[in-house]
């Protein structure tokens, strides 16, 4: 019997068929992002430790506090999960368009406008309608405006050739100005003196906590959105078409795929998730729309999406991890006397190293079964 | 016209004053970004570089009592940030736009971290030249109290415009920016040129930061930059990678930003916050008007990932 080198089910070394081979290949291909990702995180933590050592503090103590503050107790886990909720949604705002090869960095604008739209929707309805329909309408309003905002960037990209990175950024600044105008002007609650806000939502109109937990429903909404996005990308023909268009626009057009509608549609869905994050902030955390909506969730979402390699399911653990790092900031500040920006430095370091490690994908033979035959 | 109340003329004057005062950081960041983008790479991290430059300049000025040493130190740190960005981006598969966003976050974090002790002490300011000395009107004198860095930035814009066209370095930069292959054929190492161009871009952006902390608003705090570094990237596209265009666009931005406060000072308070959006709306409208789905932007470097 001659050895068929191109048959993956036959071990070249022994010439005998092996049932282990497909499993090994499957594992190798999936191990690549996990191993490289973990190594990147370790390198990032190592560099950050050097920084902490350089300013004369103990990295061991810092990491221990970070663990305690983020995940050490049920209380801190719940705190981390609450902080992860908006990040799940804003990360989707980056990850979905990324599948089409678009870099959207203006999610913050959709968050802010989503929050304002939700508050504006609630104002006339509170007291006249029951809570649940009001919350649903708030969510719809936030998703429509958020979707329109980021969808506009996608639309302009395809039909006018305007770079989506820059236009979404400009739209984000415009959105913040619009929010200030609304919150200071027509939507302002006269009772909010120092911090202009819309009228506060009554407690029974707030998005409450998940039963048995001190975490609001935003977490569930965020996780559901990630799962829906994953199904959309991985299991539907739209997701497939989007991935084709993201790989090569010309090829997609030659295949007759509606690239323009895909781009506009995916950016609109992405924006509607970011808008929903704004609604969650208003209805579960702030109780009203105010300047705190522009707290940087949109920008941290970029980090989460890139760390998760734009995979909606991977966004869930990454967002919880970053939520935890975020939540531990206060403890580090109190116990070690370090500024709250410590967390920002760590996030930036991790972000840079993980992006740098993209360069190692495909470099290691061990992860690439196509190269095995020649060497074994 | 009376010498005290100049009435409605105060609006254009305030816009002019605002343009001169606010535009300086935009001039430096956008000129720096122009050099980087002309070499075929984009650095979105200049916001972080700008803020870190502002912190460095302020800290060094506080410690040495010399604002100019502060500016030099900021330039050095900006160059370091640029070198890091340039070095990372030379590796295959590394996305320069994403690295820029990461460097921005890192720069902001580091600036806030190291800058905490410098929020209280006062640093010596950069000097201003009273170009309004000929007028007896205090408003005009105030408006034309021009900082040295503004004049340097204006001069730099013209020098760069000339240098891109007429010098060997300018030619090499343009070739590298238009085609990596052509550069290699000329015997030029594109990675090295891009590395240096990113470093120079970073050091210029840091000067913009130094202006913020050492002149206007003239103090160091965490909210010192309201996106000037990020906006500069849009501004460079707006200016079509032309240094003189950058200078004019920066003035326009500064003036548009001063519109709101100027109108408020004469009693127009409607839509006050919307005027803050004026520079962004303006940029977006011009980008929509001048872009095309079928060809890349006129004047865009061929190797630039942003305009493909």
XYZ file of C-alpha atoms in Angstrom:
684
model
C 0.000 0.000 0.000
C 1.369 3.369 -0.948
C 1.292 6.285 1.403
C -1.196 8.931 0.379
C 0.422 12.039 1.690
C -2.554 14.263 1.003
C -5.044 12.217 2.982
C -5.304 13.764 6.419
C -6.794 10.612 7.902
C -3.616 8.662 7.278
C -0.593 9.079 9.458
C 2.400 9.672 7.213
C 4.827 8.347 9.774
C 3.325 4.892 10.027
C 1.299 4.790 6.865
C -1.643 3.515 8.844
C -4.980 5.208 9.208
C -5.418 6.866 12.579
C -8.557 7.985 14.292
C -6.600 10.348 16.511
C -5.483 12.546 13.664
C -8.690 14.582 13.070
C -9.009 15.222 16.776
C -5.411 16.427 16.951
C -5.964 18.718 13.981
C -9.138 20.109 15.467
C -7.385 20.752 18.771
C -4.355 22.329 17.121
C -6.402 24.784 15.080
C -8.461 25.835 18.064
C -5.534 25.941 20.437
C -3.759 28.622 18.419
C -5.795 31.672 19.508
C -6.057 30.397 23.079
C -2.357 29.659 23.529
C -1.184 32.828 21.788
C -3.773 34.843 23.690
C -2.727 33.452 27.056
C 0.978 33.920 26.319
C 0.233 37.489 25.265
C -1.618 38.134 28.526
C 1.309 36.685 30.492
C 3.803 38.896 28.636
C 1.525 41.891 29.241
C 1.297 41.128 32.949
C 5.081 40.681 33.023
C 5.681 44.098 31.464
C 3.173 45.660 33.813
C 4.950 44.001 36.768
C 8.199 45.615 35.618
C 6.434 48.970 35.594
C 5.106 48.438 39.114
C 8.567 47.331 40.271
C 10.066 50.412 38.627
C 7.907 52.703 40.736
C 8.956 50.723 43.814
C 5.823 48.716 44.567
C 5.112 45.042 44.798
C 3.443 43.531 41.713
C 2.535 40.433 43.724
C 0.493 42.509 46.134
C -1.128 44.348 43.253
C -2.192 41.183 41.442
C -3.451 39.726 44.681
C -5.560 42.838 45.299
C -6.759 42.713 41.728
C -7.889 39.147 42.220
C -9.562 39.958 45.524
C -11.188 43.118 44.217
C -12.362 41.565 40.970
C -13.173 37.980 41.814
C -12.231 37.330 45.457
C -15.710 37.268 46.950
C -19.286 36.908 45.795
C -19.662 40.633 46.339
C -16.715 41.476 44.082
C -17.773 38.949 41.439
C -21.179 40.606 41.281
C -19.501 43.992 41.013
C -17.353 42.720 38.133
C -20.374 41.259 36.357
C -22.268 44.547 36.645
C -19.339 46.388 35.117
C -19.060 43.811 32.331
C -22.667 44.370 31.184
C -22.154 47.545 29.106
C -18.811 46.250 27.821
C -20.488 43.200 26.274
C -22.734 45.466 24.226
C -20.147 48.072 23.238
C -17.690 45.318 22.256
C -20.290 43.917 19.869
C -20.460 47.367 18.295
C -16.816 46.860 17.267
C -16.807 43.106 16.674
C -19.714 42.830 14.206
C -18.462 45.458 11.733
C -14.960 44.014 12.130
C -16.213 40.860 10.451
C -16.804 43.015 7.390
C -13.347 44.507 7.702
C -14.591 47.771 9.196
C -12.942 49.481 12.169
C -15.664 51.341 14.072
C -14.374 53.306 17.053
C -17.336 55.590 17.711
C -19.489 53.287 19.853
C -19.412 55.867 22.637
C -21.677 58.120 20.568
C -24.295 55.402 20.153
C -24.179 54.677 23.912
C -24.753 58.318 24.742
C -27.576 58.846 22.267
C -29.169 55.526 23.199
C -29.272 56.674 26.795
C -30.820 60.024 25.875
C -33.391 58.369 23.599
C -34.350 55.923 26.344
C -34.771 58.724 28.867
C -36.765 60.835 26.412
C -39.016 57.883 25.634
C -39.672 57.211 29.305
C -40.491 60.780 30.333
C -44.051 61.052 28.978
C -44.908 57.420 29.715
C -43.859 57.087 33.342
C -46.957 56.951 35.505
C -49.359 56.369 32.617
C -48.116 52.963 31.432
C -46.887 49.914 33.350
C -43.156 49.463 33.781
C -42.384 46.570 31.451
C -43.812 48.050 28.226
C -42.086 51.337 29.038
C -38.759 49.551 29.430
C -39.297 47.723 26.141
C -40.093 50.998 24.368
C -37.019 52.583 25.941
C -34.888 49.728 24.628
C -36.393 50.040 21.151
C -35.832 53.795 21.073
C -32.222 53.344 22.186
C -31.572 50.617 19.620
C -33.133 52.596 16.776
C -31.107 55.722 17.433
C -27.893 53.797 18.155
C -28.402 51.714 15.032
C -29.069 54.775 12.904
C -25.958 56.495 14.286
C -23.436 53.723 13.594
C -25.395 52.532 10.546
C -24.814 56.006 9.109
C -21.068 55.415 9.354
C -21.521 52.102 7.511
C -23.790 53.684 4.921
C -21.341 56.514 4.277
C -18.549 53.988 4.002
C -20.149 52.017 1.260
C -22.092 54.598 -0.681
C -19.808 57.607 -0.297
C -16.422 56.023 0.422
C -16.056 57.912 3.709
C -13.635 56.154 6.068
C -15.731 54.565 8.806
C -13.097 54.896 11.522
C -12.975 58.665 11.186
C -16.679 59.207 10.514
C -17.748 57.112 13.519
C -15.316 59.079 15.663
C -16.705 62.402 14.407
C -20.254 61.139 14.937
C -19.305 60.217 18.469
C -18.203 63.770 19.283
C -21.338 65.115 17.619
C -23.441 62.720 19.722
C -21.863 63.959 22.949
C -22.594 67.564 21.961
C -26.203 66.576 21.166
C -26.529 64.878 24.547
C -25.259 67.966 26.352
C -27.706 70.088 24.401
C -30.666 67.849 25.260
C -29.725 67.305 28.877
C -28.998 70.982 29.485
C -31.945 72.124 27.409
C -35.296 70.597 26.536
C -34.930 67.394 28.581
C -33.407 68.902 31.689
C -34.953 68.190 35.037
C -35.093 71.619 36.738
C -34.316 69.894 40.039
C -30.893 68.730 38.832
C -28.690 71.632 39.801
C -25.023 70.730 39.800
C -25.231 67.837 37.431
C -27.731 68.432 34.649
C -29.834 65.307 34.152
C -33.126 64.219 32.723
C -35.936 63.495 35.144
C -35.050 60.478 37.283
C -36.891 57.237 36.607
C -39.074 56.132 39.519
C -37.680 53.028 41.242
C -40.406 50.730 39.912
C -39.524 51.722 36.343
C -35.887 50.778 36.784
C -34.378 47.676 35.219
C -34.026 45.632 38.385
C -31.577 43.014 39.525
C -31.462 39.391 38.463
C -33.290 37.446 41.222
C -30.896 36.300 43.926
C -28.076 38.501 42.697
C -26.866 42.036 43.048
C -26.364 42.270 39.288
C -28.819 44.109 37.055
C -30.542 42.545 34.051
C -28.138 44.331 31.725
C -25.791 41.387 32.124
C -28.386 38.976 30.773
C -29.206 41.355 27.924
C -25.511 41.633 27.086
C -24.892 37.888 27.133
C -27.996 37.241 25.024
C -26.816 39.849 22.538
C -23.447 38.081 22.298
C -25.106 34.730 21.689
C -27.463 36.167 19.072
C -24.517 37.851 17.352
C -22.558 34.631 17.363
C -25.465 32.770 15.771
C -25.839 35.573 13.234
C -22.190 35.403 12.234
C -21.512 31.688 12.439
C -24.801 30.023 11.583
C -26.652 32.227 9.089
C -26.051 32.960 5.442
C -25.916 36.696 6.281
C -23.018 36.035 8.619
C -21.309 33.943 5.995
C -21.820 36.634 3.367
C -20.433 39.216 5.786
C -17.334 37.143 6.391
C -16.826 36.736 2.641
C -17.220 40.475 2.112
C -14.825 41.130 4.986
C -12.261 38.864 3.378
C -12.469 40.316 -0.093
C -15.013 42.919 -1.152
C -14.372 42.436 -4.868
C -14.872 38.688 -4.639
C -18.088 39.213 -2.695
C -19.391 41.658 -5.295
C -18.532 39.296 -8.135
C -20.481 36.601 -6.295
C -23.443 38.955 -6.318
C -23.536 39.496 -2.579
C -25.340 42.699 -1.536
C -22.225 44.214 0.051
C -23.785 47.635 0.572
C -26.807 46.280 2.405
C -24.604 43.940 4.439
C -22.374 46.806 5.563
C -25.278 49.111 6.379
C -27.164 46.276 8.091
C -24.288 44.987 10.203
C -23.194 48.443 11.326
C -26.813 49.243 12.211
C -27.128 46.076 14.316
C -23.785 46.856 15.940
C -24.897 50.393 16.742
C -28.208 49.203 18.130
C -26.309 47.096 20.673
C -24.258 50.107 21.736
C -27.487 52.114 21.972
C -28.912 49.370 24.158
C -25.874 49.753 26.436
C -26.916 53.379 26.901
C -30.472 52.339 27.743
C -29.146 49.846 30.318
C -26.950 52.551 31.872
C -29.954 54.856 32.184
C -32.506 52.321 33.345
C -30.312 50.145 35.589
C -27.468 52.325 36.876
C -27.919 56.090 36.542
C -31.705 56.361 36.638
C -31.505 59.309 34.257
C -29.560 60.468 31.224
C -26.616 62.696 32.117
C -22.967 63.315 31.264
C -21.941 60.100 33.053
C -23.144 58.226 29.970
C -19.903 59.220 28.271
C -17.864 57.192 30.748
C -15.679 55.525 28.134
C -17.581 52.242 27.744
C -17.397 52.727 24.005
C -13.611 52.917 24.107
C -13.140 49.998 26.515
C -15.458 48.041 24.221
C -12.891 48.450 21.430
C -10.333 46.818 23.693
C -12.688 43.959 24.608
C -13.559 43.293 20.975
C -9.943 43.188 19.856
C -8.924 40.962 22.768
C -11.758 38.585 21.863
C -10.570 38.629 18.238
C -14.057 39.826 17.276
C -15.629 36.535 18.329
C -18.964 37.317 20.053
C -18.740 34.330 22.398
C -15.156 35.152 23.409
C -16.377 38.656 24.238
C -18.249 37.272 27.262
C -15.215 36.068 29.290
C -13.039 38.992 28.142
C -15.671 41.560 29.171
C -16.032 39.899 32.581
C -12.245 39.860 32.991
C -11.978 43.554 32.121
C -15.001 44.311 34.297
C -13.121 42.620 37.123
C -9.933 44.581 36.499
C -12.062 47.714 36.443
C -13.842 46.771 39.654
C -10.567 46.141 41.475
C -9.339 49.664 40.724
C -10.909 51.094 43.861
C -9.309 48.516 46.139
C -5.848 49.101 44.594
C -6.319 52.808 45.086
C -7.193 52.415 48.769
C -4.738 49.706 49.797
C -1.655 50.617 47.795
C -2.183 54.332 47.419
C -1.808 54.044 43.643
C -3.809 56.287 41.311
C -6.983 54.897 39.723
C -5.206 55.159 36.369
C -3.238 52.021 37.325
C -6.024 50.016 35.732
C -5.772 52.092 32.546
C -2.036 51.451 32.326
C -2.617 47.716 32.725
C -5.374 47.722 30.108
C -3.221 49.674 27.671
C -0.259 47.358 28.188
C -2.363 44.241 27.682
C -4.007 45.747 24.624
C -0.678 46.595 22.960
C 0.920 43.216 23.683
C -2.111 41.237 22.543
C -2.332 43.161 19.282
C 1.407 42.753 18.790
C 1.051 38.990 19.256
C -1.246 38.891 16.206
C 2.012 38.669 14.326
C 2.604 35.144 15.686
C -0.542 33.678 14.150
C 0.364 31.118 11.523
C 4.044 31.203 12.449
C 4.083 28.045 14.532
C 3.974 24.735 12.776
C 2.420 23.017 15.767
C -0.865 24.891 15.237
C -1.050 24.296 11.504
C -1.982 20.719 10.481
C -1.381 21.555 6.806
C 2.338 21.646 7.560
C 2.465 18.470 9.606
C 2.771 15.961 6.751
C 6.023 17.365 5.537
C 7.722 17.185 8.887
C 6.358 14.078 10.535
C -16.667 102.880 17.343
C -16.067 103.258 21.019
C -12.956 101.970 22.617
C -14.603 99.853 25.273
C -17.760 98.204 23.982
C -17.102 96.967 20.449
C -20.503 95.290 20.301
C -21.164 92.840 17.510
C -17.584 93.163 16.242
C -16.640 91.236 19.341
C -17.872 88.026 17.703
C -15.448 87.822 14.767
C -12.695 89.131 16.993
C -13.402 86.458 19.596
C -13.451 83.841 16.856
C -10.100 85.083 15.556
C -8.661 85.082 19.057
C -10.093 81.630 19.665
C -8.717 80.368 16.382
C -5.217 81.532 17.274
C -5.418 80.242 20.837
C -7.116 76.898 20.240
C -5.515 75.946 16.934
C -1.903 75.497 18.098
C -2.247 71.921 19.394
C -4.198 71.029 16.250
C -1.398 72.485 14.094
C 1.304 70.411 15.746
C -0.606 67.147 16.012
C -1.867 67.359 12.447
C 1.564 68.241 11.060
C 3.010 65.284 12.939
C 0.272 63.011 11.672
C 0.825 64.320 8.138
C 4.474 63.262 8.278
C 3.491 59.824 9.607
C 0.684 59.312 7.096
C 2.802 60.544 4.200
C 5.108 57.642 5.028
C 2.170 55.263 4.597
C 1.317 54.605 8.192
C -1.403 55.965 10.441
C -0.987 56.672 14.130
C -4.298 56.975 15.960
C -2.398 57.008 19.251
C -1.501 60.686 19.039
C -4.223 61.526 21.553
C -2.250 59.524 24.118
C 1.011 61.077 22.963
C -0.499 64.545 23.229
C -1.736 64.009 26.769
C 1.504 62.347 27.845
C 3.383 65.253 26.282
C 1.219 67.697 28.223
C 1.966 65.860 31.472
C 5.709 65.563 30.760
C 6.040 69.205 29.779
C 4.179 70.336 32.886
C 6.113 68.061 35.236
C 9.498 69.053 33.824
C 8.531 72.726 33.827
C 7.510 72.475 37.474
C 10.747 70.741 38.431
C 13.197 72.821 36.396
C 11.228 76.056 36.318
C 11.836 76.261 32.577
C 8.887 75.816 30.212
C 11.211 75.275 27.253
C 12.897 72.317 28.947
C 9.389 71.004 29.437
C 8.705 71.267 25.707
C 11.957 69.468 24.906
C 11.208 66.683 27.377
C 7.726 66.307 25.891
C 9.230 66.034 22.417
C 11.580 63.298 23.610
C 8.740 61.326 25.181
C 6.586 61.815 22.090
C 9.399 60.435 19.964
C 9.628 57.401 22.266
C 5.882 56.787 21.872
C 6.248 57.099 18.115
C 9.186 54.677 18.085
C 7.195 52.104 20.044
C 4.249 52.448 17.665
C 6.516 52.301 14.624
C 8.464 49.309 15.872
C 5.364 47.275 16.712
C 3.705 48.083 13.402
C 6.617 46.900 11.307
C 5.704 43.304 12.172
C 3.442 41.480 9.747
C -0.285 41.146 10.548
C -0.164 43.939 13.114
C -2.959 46.449 12.501
C -1.630 50.007 12.789
C -5.087 51.484 13.472
C -5.720 49.105 16.385
C -2.215 49.602 17.796
C -2.901 53.324 17.666
C -6.022 52.933 19.779
C -4.043 50.756 22.214
C -1.207 53.289 22.403
C -3.781 55.996 23.038
C -5.181 54.108 26.009
C -1.687 53.336 27.293
C -0.516 56.933 26.898
C -3.578 58.307 28.662
C -3.204 55.764 31.480
C 0.480 56.464 31.958
C -0.040 60.219 31.853
C -2.814 60.080 34.460
C -0.768 57.679 36.584
C 2.500 59.616 36.573
C 0.811 63.012 36.453
C -1.201 62.674 39.678
C 1.365 64.570 41.830
C 1.452 67.484 39.375
C -2.180 68.528 39.470
C -1.566 71.027 42.271
C 1.763 72.840 41.671
C 1.917 75.698 39.189
C 4.335 75.574 36.271
C 5.868 78.601 34.550
C 4.029 79.403 31.333
C 5.349 79.694 27.820
C 5.789 83.301 26.720
C 3.396 85.126 24.425
C 4.222 87.938 22.004
C 1.874 90.959 22.168
C 1.247 91.452 18.448
C -1.675 93.709 19.268
C 0.549 96.459 20.722
C -0.427 98.887 17.948
C -4.035 98.950 19.040
C -5.392 100.797 21.985
C -8.328 98.428 22.274
C -7.825 95.853 25.009
C -9.898 93.293 23.102
C -7.611 93.420 20.100
C -4.562 93.351 22.300
C -5.865 90.270 24.043
C -6.811 88.587 20.782
C -3.397 89.147 19.257
C -1.421 88.035 22.262
C 0.123 85.220 20.280
C 2.087 82.386 21.780
C 5.518 81.602 20.376
C 4.503 78.030 19.628
C 1.712 79.216 17.338
C 4.242 81.135 15.268
C 6.621 78.182 15.263
C 3.780 75.906 14.156
C 2.865 78.257 11.318
C 6.490 78.424 10.215
C 6.810 74.648 10.464
C 3.777 74.179 8.217
C 5.428 76.214 5.469
C 8.803 74.534 5.954
C 7.219 71.082 5.707
C 5.206 72.065 2.661
C 8.421 73.191 1.009
C 10.392 70.177 2.242
C 7.917 67.604 0.947
C 8.306 69.093 -2.531
C 11.923 70.078 -2.685
C 14.087 67.902 -0.503
C 15.482 64.417 -0.782
C 13.978 63.437 2.570
C 10.586 64.689 1.400
C 10.843 62.641 -1.769
C 11.869 59.477 0.095
C 8.965 59.944 2.483
C 6.491 60.335 -0.363
C 7.825 57.320 -2.244
C 7.627 55.125 0.858
C 4.109 56.360 1.472
C 2.952 55.669 -2.041
C 4.490 52.291 -2.673
C 6.488 50.019 -0.446
C 7.769 48.179 -3.507
C 8.939 51.334 -5.253
C 10.792 52.322 -2.097
C 12.543 48.972 -1.917
C 13.461 49.280 -5.599
C 15.097 52.627 -4.762
C 17.115 50.906 -2.066
C 15.182 52.568 0.749
C 14.130 50.554 3.792
C 10.432 51.447 4.177
C 10.202 50.160 7.732
C 13.003 52.423 8.880
C 11.521 55.471 7.142
C 8.115 54.775 8.701
C 9.685 54.257 12.106
C 11.409 57.641 11.933
C 8.335 59.350 10.470
C 6.181 58.001 13.317
C 8.756 59.147 15.872
C 8.852 62.670 14.409
C 5.045 62.680 14.298
C 4.925 61.697 17.955
C 7.339 64.384 19.036
C 5.335 67.061 17.200
C 2.100 65.816 18.793
C 3.778 66.093 22.187
C 4.549 69.774 21.488
C 0.822 70.234 21.004
C 0.334 68.715 24.443
C 3.001 70.957 25.946
C 1.120 73.973 24.598
C -2.054 72.802 26.334
C -0.477 72.383 29.749
C 1.995 75.293 29.574
C -0.071 77.955 27.842
C -3.741 77.395 27.184
C -5.589 76.346 29.338
C -2.214 76.282 31.077
C -2.526 73.675 33.781
C -2.269 69.930 34.004
C -5.347 67.866 34.718
C -6.864 64.695 33.380
C -9.390 66.434 31.181
C -6.816 68.620 29.460
C -7.391 67.269 25.973
C -10.876 67.004 24.603
C -9.937 64.787 21.720
C -7.542 67.147 19.925
C -5.208 64.240 19.181
C -7.941 62.111 17.647
C -9.455 65.010 15.767
C -6.097 65.755 14.191
C -6.389 62.497 12.286
C -9.626 63.690 10.714
C -8.062 67.074 10.179
C -5.208 65.602 8.138
C -7.700 63.981 5.768
C -9.600 67.246 5.688
C -6.339 68.998 4.731
C -5.498 66.343 2.126
C -2.079 65.590 3.614
C -0.924 69.111 2.810
C 0.953 70.905 5.646
C -0.370 74.344 4.737
C -3.828 72.837 4.507
C -3.280 71.508 8.029
C -2.422 74.959 9.289
C -5.504 76.510 7.716
C -7.753 73.635 8.806
C -6.446 73.964 12.362
C -7.308 77.672 12.326
C -10.771 76.848 10.996
C -11.235 74.262 13.745
C -10.085 76.658 16.409
C -12.403 79.336 15.058
C -15.363 76.954 14.831
C -14.703 75.834 18.381
C -14.675 79.443 19.569
C -18.020 80.163 17.885
C -20.122 78.948 20.815
C -18.404 80.941 23.571
C -18.184 84.012 21.288
C -21.919 83.983 20.554
C -22.683 83.397 24.199
C -20.677 86.466 25.166
C -22.978 88.637 23.059
C -26.103 87.030 24.471
C -26.879 84.213 22.018
C -27.457 81.228 24.274
C -29.704 79.032 22.119
C -28.051 75.799 21.068
C -24.907 76.652 22.990
C -23.715 73.064 23.221
C -24.409 72.379 19.576
C -21.739 74.893 18.638
C -19.198 72.582 20.236
C -20.090 70.090 17.551
C -19.393 72.628 14.780
C -15.831 71.499 13.947
C -16.887 67.851 13.842
C -19.956 68.494 11.702
C -17.857 70.638 9.408
C -15.258 67.886 8.960
C -17.877 65.223 8.391
C -19.742 67.293 5.798
C -16.549 68.053 3.905
C -15.493 64.403 4.030
C -18.878 63.330 2.662
C -18.728 65.960 -0.042
C -15.233 65.116 -1.216
C -15.097 61.340 -0.821
C -16.026 58.901 -3.505
C -16.822 55.210 -3.346
C -14.881 54.461 -6.496
C -11.548 56.212 -6.056
C -9.316 56.963 -3.110
C -9.038 60.501 -1.822
C -7.035 62.951 -3.889
C -3.601 63.373 -2.395
C -3.796 60.234 -0.270
C -0.568 58.274 0.112
C -1.002 55.014 -1.781
C 0.217 52.702 0.972
C -2.050 54.203 3.641
C -4.421 51.599 5.075
C -6.937 54.244 6.087
C -8.035 55.309 2.630
C -8.282 51.935 0.952
